[in-house]
Coordinates of C-alpha atoms and ligand atoms in Angstrom, one line a residue:
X294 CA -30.1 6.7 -77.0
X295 CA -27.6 7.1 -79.8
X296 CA -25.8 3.9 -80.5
X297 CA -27.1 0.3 -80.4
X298 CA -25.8 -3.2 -81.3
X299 CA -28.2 -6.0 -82.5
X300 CA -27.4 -9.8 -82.2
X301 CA -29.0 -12.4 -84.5
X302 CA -29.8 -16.0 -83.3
X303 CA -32.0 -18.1 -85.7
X304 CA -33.2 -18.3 -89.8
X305 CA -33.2 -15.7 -92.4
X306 CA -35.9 -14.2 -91.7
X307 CA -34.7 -13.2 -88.4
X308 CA -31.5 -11.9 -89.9
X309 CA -33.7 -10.4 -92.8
X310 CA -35.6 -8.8 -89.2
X311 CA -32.3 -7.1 -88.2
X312 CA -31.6 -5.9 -90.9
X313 CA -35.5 -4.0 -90.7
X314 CA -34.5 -2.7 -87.2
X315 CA -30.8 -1.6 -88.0
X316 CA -32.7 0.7 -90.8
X317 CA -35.0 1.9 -88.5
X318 CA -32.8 2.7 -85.8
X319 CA -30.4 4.4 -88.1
X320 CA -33.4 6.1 -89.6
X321 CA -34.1 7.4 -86.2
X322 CA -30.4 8.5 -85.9
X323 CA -28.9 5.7 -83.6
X324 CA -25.6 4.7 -85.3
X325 CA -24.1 1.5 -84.9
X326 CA -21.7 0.3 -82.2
X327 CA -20.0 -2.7 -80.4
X328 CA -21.3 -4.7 -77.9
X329 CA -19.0 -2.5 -75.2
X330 CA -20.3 0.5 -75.4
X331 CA -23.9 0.4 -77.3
X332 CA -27.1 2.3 -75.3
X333 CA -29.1 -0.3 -76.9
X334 CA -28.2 -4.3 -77.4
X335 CA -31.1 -6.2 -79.2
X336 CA -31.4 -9.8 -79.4
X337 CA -33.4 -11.2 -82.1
X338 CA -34.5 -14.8 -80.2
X339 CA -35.1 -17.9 -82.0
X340 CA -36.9 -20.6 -79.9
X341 CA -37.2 -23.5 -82.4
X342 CA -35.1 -25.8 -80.5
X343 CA -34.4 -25.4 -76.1
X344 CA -30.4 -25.4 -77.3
X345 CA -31.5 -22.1 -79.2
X346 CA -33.3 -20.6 -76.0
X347 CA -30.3 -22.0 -73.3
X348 CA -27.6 -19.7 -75.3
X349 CA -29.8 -16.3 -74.5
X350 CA -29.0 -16.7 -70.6
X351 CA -25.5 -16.9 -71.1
X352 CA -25.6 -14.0 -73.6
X353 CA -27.2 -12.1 -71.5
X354 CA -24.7 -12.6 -68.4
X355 CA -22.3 -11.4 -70.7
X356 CA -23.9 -7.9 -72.1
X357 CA -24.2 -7.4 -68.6
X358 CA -20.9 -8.2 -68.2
X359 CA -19.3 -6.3 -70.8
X360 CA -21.8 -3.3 -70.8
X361 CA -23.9 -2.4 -67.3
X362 CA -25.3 0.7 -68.8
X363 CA -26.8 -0.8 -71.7
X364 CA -30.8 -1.1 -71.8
X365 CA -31.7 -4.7 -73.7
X366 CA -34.4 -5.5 -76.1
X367 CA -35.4 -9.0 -76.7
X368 CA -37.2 -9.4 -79.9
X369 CA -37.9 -12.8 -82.4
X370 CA -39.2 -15.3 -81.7
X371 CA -40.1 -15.6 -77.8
X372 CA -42.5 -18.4 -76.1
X373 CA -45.4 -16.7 -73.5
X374 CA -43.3 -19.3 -70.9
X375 CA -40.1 -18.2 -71.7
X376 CA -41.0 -14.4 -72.1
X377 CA -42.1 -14.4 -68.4
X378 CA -38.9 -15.4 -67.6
X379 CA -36.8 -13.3 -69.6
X380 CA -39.0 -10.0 -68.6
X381 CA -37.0 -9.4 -65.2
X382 CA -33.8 -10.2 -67.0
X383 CA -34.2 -7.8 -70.4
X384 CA -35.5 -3.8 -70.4
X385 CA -37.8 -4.2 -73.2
X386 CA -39.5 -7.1 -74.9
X387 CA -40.6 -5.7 -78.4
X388 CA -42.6 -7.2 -81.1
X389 CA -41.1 -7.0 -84.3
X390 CA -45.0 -6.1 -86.4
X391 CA -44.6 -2.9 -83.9
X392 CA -41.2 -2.1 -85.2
X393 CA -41.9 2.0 -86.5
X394 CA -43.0 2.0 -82.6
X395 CA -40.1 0.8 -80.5
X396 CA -38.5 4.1 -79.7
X397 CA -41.8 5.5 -78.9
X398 CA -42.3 3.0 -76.3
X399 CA -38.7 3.0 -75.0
X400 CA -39.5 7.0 -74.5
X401 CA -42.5 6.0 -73.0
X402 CA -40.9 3.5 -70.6
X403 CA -43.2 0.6 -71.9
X404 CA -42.0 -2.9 -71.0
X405 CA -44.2 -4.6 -73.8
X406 CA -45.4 -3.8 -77.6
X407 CA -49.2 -5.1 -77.9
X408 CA -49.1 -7.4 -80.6
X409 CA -51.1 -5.3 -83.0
X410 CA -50.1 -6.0 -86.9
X411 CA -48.3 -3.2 -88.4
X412 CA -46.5 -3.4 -91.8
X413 CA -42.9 -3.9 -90.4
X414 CA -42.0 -4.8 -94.1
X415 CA -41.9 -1.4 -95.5
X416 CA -39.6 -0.8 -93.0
X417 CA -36.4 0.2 -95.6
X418 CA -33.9 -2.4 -94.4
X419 CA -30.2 -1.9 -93.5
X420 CA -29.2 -4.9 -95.8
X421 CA -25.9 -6.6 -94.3
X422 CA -24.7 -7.1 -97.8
X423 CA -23.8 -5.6 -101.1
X424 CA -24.6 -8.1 -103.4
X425 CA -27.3 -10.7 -101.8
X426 CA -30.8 -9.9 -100.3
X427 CA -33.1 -11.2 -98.6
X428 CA -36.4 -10.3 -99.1
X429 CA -39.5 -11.1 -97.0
X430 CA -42.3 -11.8 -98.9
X431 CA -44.5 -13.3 -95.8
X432 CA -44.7 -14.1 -92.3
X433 CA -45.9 -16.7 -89.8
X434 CA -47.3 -19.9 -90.1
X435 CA -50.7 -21.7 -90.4
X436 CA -49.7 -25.4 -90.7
X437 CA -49.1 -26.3 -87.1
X438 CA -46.7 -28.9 -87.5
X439 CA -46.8 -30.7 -84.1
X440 CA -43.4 -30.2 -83.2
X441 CA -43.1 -26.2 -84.3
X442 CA -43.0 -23.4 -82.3
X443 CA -43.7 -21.1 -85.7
X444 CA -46.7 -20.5 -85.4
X445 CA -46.9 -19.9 -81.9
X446 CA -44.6 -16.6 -81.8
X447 CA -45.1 -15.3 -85.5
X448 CA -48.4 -15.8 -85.9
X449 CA -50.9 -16.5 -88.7
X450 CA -49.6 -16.1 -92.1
X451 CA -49.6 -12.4 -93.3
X452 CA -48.3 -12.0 -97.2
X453 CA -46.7 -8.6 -98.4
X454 CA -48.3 -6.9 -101.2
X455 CA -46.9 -8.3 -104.5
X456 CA -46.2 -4.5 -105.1
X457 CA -44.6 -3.9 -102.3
X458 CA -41.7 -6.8 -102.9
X459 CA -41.7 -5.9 -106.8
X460 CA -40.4 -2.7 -106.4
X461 CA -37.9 -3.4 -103.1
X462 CA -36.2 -6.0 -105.5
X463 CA -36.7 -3.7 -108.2
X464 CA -34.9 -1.4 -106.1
X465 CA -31.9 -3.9 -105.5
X466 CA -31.4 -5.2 -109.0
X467 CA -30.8 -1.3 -109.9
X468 CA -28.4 -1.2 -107.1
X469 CA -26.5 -4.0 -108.7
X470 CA -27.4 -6.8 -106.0
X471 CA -27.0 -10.2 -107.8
X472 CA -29.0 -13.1 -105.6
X473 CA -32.1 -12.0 -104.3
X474 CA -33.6 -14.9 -102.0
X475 CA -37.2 -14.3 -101.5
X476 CA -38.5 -15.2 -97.8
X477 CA -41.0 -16.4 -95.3
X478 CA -41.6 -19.8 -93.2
X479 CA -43.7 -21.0 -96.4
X480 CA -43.1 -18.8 -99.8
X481 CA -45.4 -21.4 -101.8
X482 CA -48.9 -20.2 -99.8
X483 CA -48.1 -17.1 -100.7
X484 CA -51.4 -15.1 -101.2
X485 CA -51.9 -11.3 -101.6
X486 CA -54.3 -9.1 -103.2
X487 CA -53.2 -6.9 -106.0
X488 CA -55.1 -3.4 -105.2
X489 CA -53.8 -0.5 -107.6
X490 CA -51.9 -2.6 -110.6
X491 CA -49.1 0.2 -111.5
X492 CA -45.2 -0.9 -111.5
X493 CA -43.0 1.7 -111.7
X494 CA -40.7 -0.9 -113.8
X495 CA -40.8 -2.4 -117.2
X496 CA -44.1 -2.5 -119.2
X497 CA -43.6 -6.3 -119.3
X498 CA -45.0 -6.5 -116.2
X499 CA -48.8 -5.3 -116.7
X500 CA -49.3 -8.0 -119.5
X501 CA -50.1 -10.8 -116.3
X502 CA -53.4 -10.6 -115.8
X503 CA -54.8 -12.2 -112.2
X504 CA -57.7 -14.0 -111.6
X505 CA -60.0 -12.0 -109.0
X506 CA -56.9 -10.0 -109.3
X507 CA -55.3 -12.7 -106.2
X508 CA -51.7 -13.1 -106.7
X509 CA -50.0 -16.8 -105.4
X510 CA -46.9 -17.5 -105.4
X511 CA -46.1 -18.9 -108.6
X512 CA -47.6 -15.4 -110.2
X513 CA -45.5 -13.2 -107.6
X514 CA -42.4 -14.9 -109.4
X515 CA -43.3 -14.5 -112.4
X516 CA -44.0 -10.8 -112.0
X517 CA -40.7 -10.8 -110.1
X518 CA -38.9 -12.7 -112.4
X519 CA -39.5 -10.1 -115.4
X520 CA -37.7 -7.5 -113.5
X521 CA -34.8 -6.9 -116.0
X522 CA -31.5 -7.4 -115.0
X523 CA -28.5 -9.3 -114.3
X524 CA -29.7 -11.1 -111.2
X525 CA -30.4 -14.9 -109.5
X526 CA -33.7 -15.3 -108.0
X527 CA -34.4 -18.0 -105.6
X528 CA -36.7 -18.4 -102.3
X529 CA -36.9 -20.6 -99.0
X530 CA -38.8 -22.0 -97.4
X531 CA -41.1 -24.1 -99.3
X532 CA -43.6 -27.4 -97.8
X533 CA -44.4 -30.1 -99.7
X534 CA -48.0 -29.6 -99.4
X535 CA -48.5 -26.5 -101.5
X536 CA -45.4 -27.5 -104.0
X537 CA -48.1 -27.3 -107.3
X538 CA -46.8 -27.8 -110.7
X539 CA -47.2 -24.4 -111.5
X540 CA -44.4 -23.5 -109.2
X541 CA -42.2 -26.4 -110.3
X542 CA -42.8 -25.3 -114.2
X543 CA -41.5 -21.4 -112.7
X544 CA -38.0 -22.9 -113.1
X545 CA -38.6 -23.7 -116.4
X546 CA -39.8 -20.6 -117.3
X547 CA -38.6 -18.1 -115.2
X548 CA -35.2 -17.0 -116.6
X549 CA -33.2 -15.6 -113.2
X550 CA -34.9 -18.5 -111.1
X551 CA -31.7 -20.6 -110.0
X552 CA -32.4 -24.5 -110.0
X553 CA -31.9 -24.8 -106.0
X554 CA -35.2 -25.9 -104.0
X555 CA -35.2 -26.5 -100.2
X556 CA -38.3 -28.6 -99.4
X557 CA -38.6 -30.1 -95.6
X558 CA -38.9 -33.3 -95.6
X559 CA -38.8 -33.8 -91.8
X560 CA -39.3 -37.6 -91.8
X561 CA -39.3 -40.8 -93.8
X562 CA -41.8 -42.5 -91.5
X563 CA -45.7 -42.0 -92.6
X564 CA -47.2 -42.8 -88.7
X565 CA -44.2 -40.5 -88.0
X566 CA -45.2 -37.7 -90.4
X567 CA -49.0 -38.0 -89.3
X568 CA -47.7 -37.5 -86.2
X569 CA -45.8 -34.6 -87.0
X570 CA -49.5 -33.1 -88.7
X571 CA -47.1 -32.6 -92.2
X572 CA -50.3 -33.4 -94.5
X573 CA -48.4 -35.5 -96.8
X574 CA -46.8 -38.9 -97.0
X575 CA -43.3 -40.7 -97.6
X576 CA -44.7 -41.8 -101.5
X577 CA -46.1 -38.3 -102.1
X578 CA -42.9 -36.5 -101.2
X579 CA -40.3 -38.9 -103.3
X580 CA -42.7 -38.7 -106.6
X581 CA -42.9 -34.4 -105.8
X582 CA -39.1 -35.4 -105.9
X583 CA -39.6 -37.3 -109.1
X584 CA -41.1 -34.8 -111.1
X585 CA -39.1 -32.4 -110.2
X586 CA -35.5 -33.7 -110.7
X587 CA -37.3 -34.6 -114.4
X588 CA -38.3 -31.1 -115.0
X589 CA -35.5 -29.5 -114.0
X590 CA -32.0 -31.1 -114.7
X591 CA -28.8 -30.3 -112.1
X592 CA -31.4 -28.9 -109.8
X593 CA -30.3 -29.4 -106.3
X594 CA -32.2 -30.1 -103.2
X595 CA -32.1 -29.9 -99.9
X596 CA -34.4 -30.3 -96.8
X597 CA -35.0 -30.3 -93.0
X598 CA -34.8 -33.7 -90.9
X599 CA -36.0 -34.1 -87.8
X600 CA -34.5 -37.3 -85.9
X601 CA -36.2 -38.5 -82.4
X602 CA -39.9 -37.5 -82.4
X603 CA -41.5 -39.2 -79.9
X604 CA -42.2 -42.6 -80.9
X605 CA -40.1 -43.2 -84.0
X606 CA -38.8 -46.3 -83.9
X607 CA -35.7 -47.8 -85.3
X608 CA -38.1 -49.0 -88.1
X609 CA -39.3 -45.6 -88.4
X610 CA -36.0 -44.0 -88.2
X611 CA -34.8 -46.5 -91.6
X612 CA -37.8 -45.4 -93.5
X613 CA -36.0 -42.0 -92.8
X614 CA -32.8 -43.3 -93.8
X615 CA -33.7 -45.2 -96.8
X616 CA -35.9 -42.6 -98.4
X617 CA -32.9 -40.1 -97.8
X618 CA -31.0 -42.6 -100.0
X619 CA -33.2 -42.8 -102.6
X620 CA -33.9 -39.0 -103.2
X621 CA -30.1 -38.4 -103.1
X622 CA -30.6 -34.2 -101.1
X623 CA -27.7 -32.3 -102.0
X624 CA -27.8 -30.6 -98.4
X625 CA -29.6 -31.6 -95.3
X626 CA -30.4 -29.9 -91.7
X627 CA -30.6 -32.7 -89.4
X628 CA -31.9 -31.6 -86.6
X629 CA -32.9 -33.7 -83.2
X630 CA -35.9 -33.4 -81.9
X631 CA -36.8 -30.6 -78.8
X632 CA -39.7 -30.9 -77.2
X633 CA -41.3 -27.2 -77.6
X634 CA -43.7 -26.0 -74.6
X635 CA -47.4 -25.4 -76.1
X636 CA -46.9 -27.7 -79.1
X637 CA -48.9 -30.7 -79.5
X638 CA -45.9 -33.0 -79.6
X639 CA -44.7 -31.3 -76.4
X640 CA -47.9 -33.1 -74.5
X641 CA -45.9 -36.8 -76.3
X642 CA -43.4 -38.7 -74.1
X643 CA -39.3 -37.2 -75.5
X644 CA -39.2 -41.1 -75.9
X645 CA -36.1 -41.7 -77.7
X646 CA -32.4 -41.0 -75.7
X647 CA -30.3 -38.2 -76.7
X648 CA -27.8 -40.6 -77.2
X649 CA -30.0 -42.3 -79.7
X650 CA -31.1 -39.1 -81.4
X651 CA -27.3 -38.2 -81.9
X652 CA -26.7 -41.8 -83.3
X653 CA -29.4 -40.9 -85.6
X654 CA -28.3 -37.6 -86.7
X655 CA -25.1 -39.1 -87.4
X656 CA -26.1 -42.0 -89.1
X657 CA -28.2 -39.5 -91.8
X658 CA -25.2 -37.1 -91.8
X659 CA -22.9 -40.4 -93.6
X660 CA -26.1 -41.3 -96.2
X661 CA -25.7 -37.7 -96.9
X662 CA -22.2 -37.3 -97.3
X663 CA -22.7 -39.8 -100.0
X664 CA -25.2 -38.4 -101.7
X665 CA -23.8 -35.1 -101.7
X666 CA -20.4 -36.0 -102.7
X667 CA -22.1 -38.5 -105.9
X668 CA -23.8 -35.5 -106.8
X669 CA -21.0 -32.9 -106.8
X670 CA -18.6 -35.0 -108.6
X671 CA -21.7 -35.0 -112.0
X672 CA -20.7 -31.8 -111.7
X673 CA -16.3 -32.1 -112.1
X674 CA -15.5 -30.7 -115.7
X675 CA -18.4 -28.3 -116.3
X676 CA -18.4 -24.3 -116.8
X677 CA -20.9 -22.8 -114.7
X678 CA -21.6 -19.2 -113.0
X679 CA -20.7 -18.6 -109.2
X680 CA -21.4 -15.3 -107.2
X681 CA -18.2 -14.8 -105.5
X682 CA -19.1 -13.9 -102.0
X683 CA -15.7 -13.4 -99.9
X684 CA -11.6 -14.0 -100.6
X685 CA -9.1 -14.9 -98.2
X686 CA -5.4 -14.0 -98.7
X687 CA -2.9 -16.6 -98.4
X688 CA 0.6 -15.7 -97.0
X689 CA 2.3 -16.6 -100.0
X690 CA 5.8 -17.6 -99.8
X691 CA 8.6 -15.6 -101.3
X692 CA 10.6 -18.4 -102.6
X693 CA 7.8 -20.7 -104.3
X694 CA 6.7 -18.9 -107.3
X695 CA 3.4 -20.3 -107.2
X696 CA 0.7 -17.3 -107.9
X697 CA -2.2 -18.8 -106.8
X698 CA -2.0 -16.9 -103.8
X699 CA -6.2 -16.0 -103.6
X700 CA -9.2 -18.2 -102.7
X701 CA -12.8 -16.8 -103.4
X702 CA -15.8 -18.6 -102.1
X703 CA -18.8 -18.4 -103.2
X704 CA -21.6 -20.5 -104.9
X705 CA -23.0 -21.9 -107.8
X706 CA -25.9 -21.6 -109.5
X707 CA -27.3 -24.0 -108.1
X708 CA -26.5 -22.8 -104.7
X709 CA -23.5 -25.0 -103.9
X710 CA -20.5 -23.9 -101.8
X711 CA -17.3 -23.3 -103.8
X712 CA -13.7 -22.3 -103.6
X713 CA -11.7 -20.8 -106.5
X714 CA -8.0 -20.2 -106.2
X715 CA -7.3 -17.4 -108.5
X716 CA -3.5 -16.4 -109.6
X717 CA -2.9 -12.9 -107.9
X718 CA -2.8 -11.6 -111.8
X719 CA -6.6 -12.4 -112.5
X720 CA -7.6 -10.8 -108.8
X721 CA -5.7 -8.0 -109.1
X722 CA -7.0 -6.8 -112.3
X723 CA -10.8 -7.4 -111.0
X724 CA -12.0 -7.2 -107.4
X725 CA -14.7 -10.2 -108.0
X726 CA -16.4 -10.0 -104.8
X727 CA -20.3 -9.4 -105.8
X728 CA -19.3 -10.6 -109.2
X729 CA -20.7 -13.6 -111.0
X730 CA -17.8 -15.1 -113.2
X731 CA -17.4 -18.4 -115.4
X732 CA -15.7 -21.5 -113.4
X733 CA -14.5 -24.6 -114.5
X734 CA -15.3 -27.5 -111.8
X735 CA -12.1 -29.5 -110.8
X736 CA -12.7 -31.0 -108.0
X737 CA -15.9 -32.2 -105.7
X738 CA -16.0 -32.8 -101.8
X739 CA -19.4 -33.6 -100.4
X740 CA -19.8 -30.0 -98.7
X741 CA -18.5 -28.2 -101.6
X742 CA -16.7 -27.8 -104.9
X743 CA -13.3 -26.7 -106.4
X744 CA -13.1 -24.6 -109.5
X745 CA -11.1 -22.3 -111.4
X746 CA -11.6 -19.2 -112.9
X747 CA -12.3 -19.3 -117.2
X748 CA -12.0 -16.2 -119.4
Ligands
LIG237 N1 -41.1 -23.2 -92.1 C1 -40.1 -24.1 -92.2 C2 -39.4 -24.5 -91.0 C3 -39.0 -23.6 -89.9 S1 -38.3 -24.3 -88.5 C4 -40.6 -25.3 -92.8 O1 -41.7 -25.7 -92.6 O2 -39.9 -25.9 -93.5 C5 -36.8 -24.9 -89.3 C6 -36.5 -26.4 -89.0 O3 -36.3 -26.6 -87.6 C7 -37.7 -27.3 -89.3 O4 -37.8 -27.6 -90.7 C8 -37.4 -28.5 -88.5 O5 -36.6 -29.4 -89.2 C9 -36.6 -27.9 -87.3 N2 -37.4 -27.9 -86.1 C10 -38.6 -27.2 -85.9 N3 -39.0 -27.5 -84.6 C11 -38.2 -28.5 -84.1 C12 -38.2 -29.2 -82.9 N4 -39.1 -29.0 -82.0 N5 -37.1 -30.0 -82.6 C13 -36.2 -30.2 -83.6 N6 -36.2 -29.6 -84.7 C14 -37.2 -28.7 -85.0
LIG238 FE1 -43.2 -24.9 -88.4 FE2 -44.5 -26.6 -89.9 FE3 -45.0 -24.0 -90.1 FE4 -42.7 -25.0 -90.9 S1 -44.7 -25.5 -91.8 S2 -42.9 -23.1 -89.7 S3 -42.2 -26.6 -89.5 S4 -45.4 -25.3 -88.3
LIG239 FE1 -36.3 -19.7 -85.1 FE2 -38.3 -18.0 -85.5 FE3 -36.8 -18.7 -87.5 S1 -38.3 -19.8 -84.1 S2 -36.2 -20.8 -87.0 S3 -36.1 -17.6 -85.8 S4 -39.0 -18.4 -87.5

């Protein structure tokens, strides 16, 4: 084995995953490669929806296609049903906890890791970028939503050591990385144990003292947050349940916290979110949304929607609607409901048409157009900071004497999409990519903002 090639399907923590095994492999001496001519092609599965799961076949047609020789690993998140099926089709099917022990089994000629817990997360990561990481903080799930196949292939929550995460963002922030996005299925349960209290950073840090020396979330970004630097701290994904008013005063007083918050709603309904086992209703999410857009002004939010669980009526479905309009998300993944083998809302009736769940999704999609686009334009006229992530050249024409001939995209501080056309002048003299510069808002569209570049 000397050259592999990993693809990603799925959330960031899958893509933070890769980015563990293209470190350990590389460790181990494997170098990267195309899909053509790898030794090794790893998919990293995502099975929270059956659209998710359908693409692996046709993927895997086409490795074998494009690359006979190649062995396959499927890794992720795999179903026990599905994971049957995909055995006779992949080489290996590898658990990610066992990571520091694939090759061992590969040499070995083992189809299967056991799913023992190992500490995959001190695995040093091969981060994909240069200027934003993402940094695992915890994995799996203990809430058992009834739709959610989380907890069913990651497991019980397991929390890294606050030391641990400390110094890998410690690490990062001395690197120059300038958005570090903190990570697990739900950051605000957070729970670990501090054993030996000794950072190798700033001496600000030993002044927290712990109770029963337990660290929760709200502690672990505080202890993060005094890391010095010139950095952006934020985190997904949080639920409602545990969002306490400790966490919500960390934007208040955490200095490189960015005011962005993703908090999964899932549904407007409250028979649907009892349903759905989400621990919280319609009245207690909007006032959670309440205090939070008074605490923290310009923050911006965004959730998850579910449209189509079984049973939601058309009544159901407005409450849905009509509590989107009143909270006014900035963003929103609308997703229609899949019924997920072993869940508990797998053993309901799929009641509602897939016609009717796309008429559903679409009719949320235009509330939050609106929204979005009413909040962007509060924005038109202001200075803010954006990380410049990426430029595109434009072919600029010879006889129009126009210099704005470079876009940068990025975001804002609070995590919106932007696009900056900079006069070839101002990007020549700095390459801004990884940078975060002053912009001036001119212009809103509901998916993202124009601005220009200020001194
Ligand atoms: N831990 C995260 C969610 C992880 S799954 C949280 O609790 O917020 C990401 C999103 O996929 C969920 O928020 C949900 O909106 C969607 N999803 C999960 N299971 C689904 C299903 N069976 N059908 C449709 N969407 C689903
Ligand atoms: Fe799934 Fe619910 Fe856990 Fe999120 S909180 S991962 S939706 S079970
Ligand atoms: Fe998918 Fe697993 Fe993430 S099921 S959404 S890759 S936690």
């Amino acid at each position: 084995m000397k050259t592999y090639h990993i693809i990603t399907y799925g959330c960031q923590m899958n893509w933070s995953d890769s980015e563990r095994i293209a470190g350990y492999l590389k460790k181990n001496n494997l170098q990267p490669a195309d899909l053509a001519s790898a030794d090794l092609v790893i998919l990293n599965l995502c099975s929270v929806r059956q659209t998710a799961v359908n693409r692996v076949w046709g993927k895997l047609d086409d490795i074998r296609k494009k690359n006979p020789k190649a062995k396959i690993i499927l890794t992720g998140c795999v179903l026990v049903a599905d994971k049957n099926k995909f055995e006779k089709h992949a080489d290996y099917i590898l658990d990610i906890k066992n990571l520091d022990n694939w090759l061992n089994k590969i040499n070995n000629q083992q189809l299967t890791t056991n799913n023992k817990d190992i500490n995959y997360f001190s695995i040093l990561p091969n981060y994909n970028s240069k200027f934003i990481a993402y940094v695992p903080i915890m994995t799996g799930c203990n809430n058992f939503c009834s739709y959610c196949v989380v907890p069913f292939t990651r497991g019980r929550e397991v929390s890294r050591p606050a030391e641990e995460i400390i110094s890998e963002v410690n690490k990062l922030v001395v690197q120059g990385y300038k958005l570090i996005i903190l990570l697990g299925q739900n950051v605000n349960s957070y729970v670990s144990q501090i054993s030996n209290f000794q950072f190798p950073i700033s001496n600000k840090i030993s002044k927290f003292k712990f109770q029963k020396s337990k660290v929760n979330f709200p502690q672990l970004l505080k202890l993060v947050n005094s890391i010095p630097g010139d950095y952006w701290l934020s985190f997904i994904t949080s639920h409602p349940k545990d969002m306490s008013g400790d966490l919500i005063k960390c934007f208040k007083n955490c200095q490189h916290l960015i005011p962005y918050l993703h908090l999964p709603l899932q549904a407007g309904s409250d028979k649907i979110l009892k349903a759905m086992n989400r621990k919280y209703d319609s009245k207690k999410y909007l006032n959670l949304i309440r205090k939070i857009r008074r605490s923290i002004r310009n923050i911006s939010i965004s959730t998850d929607i579910i449209v189509g669980f079984p049973n939601e009526t058309k009544q159901d479905f407005q409450k849905t609607a009509n509590l989107m309009k009143s909270i006014k998300f900035d963003l929103a993944y609308l997703a229609e409901y899949s019924p997920r083998a072993g869940t508990a809302s797998a053993k309901l009736k799929d009641s509602i048409s897939a016609e009717e769940k796309t008429q559903r999704r679409v009719a949320l999609n235009e509330i939050l157009k609106k929204t979005a686009l009413e909040n962007n334009k509060k924005m038109v006229g202001k200075n803010i900071e954006v990380l410049i992530e990426r430029n595109k050249s434009i072919n600029s024409n010879k006889s129009n004497k126009s210099n704005n001939d470079i876009i940068y995209f990025g975001k804002t501080r609070n995590f919106k999409d932007i696009k900056i056309s900079a006069n070839s002048k101002q990007s020549t003299i700095n390459n801004l990519i990884g940078k975060i510069v002053k912009t001036k808002i001119i212009k809103a569209g509901p998916w993202s903002l124009e601005g220009k570049l200020e001194k």
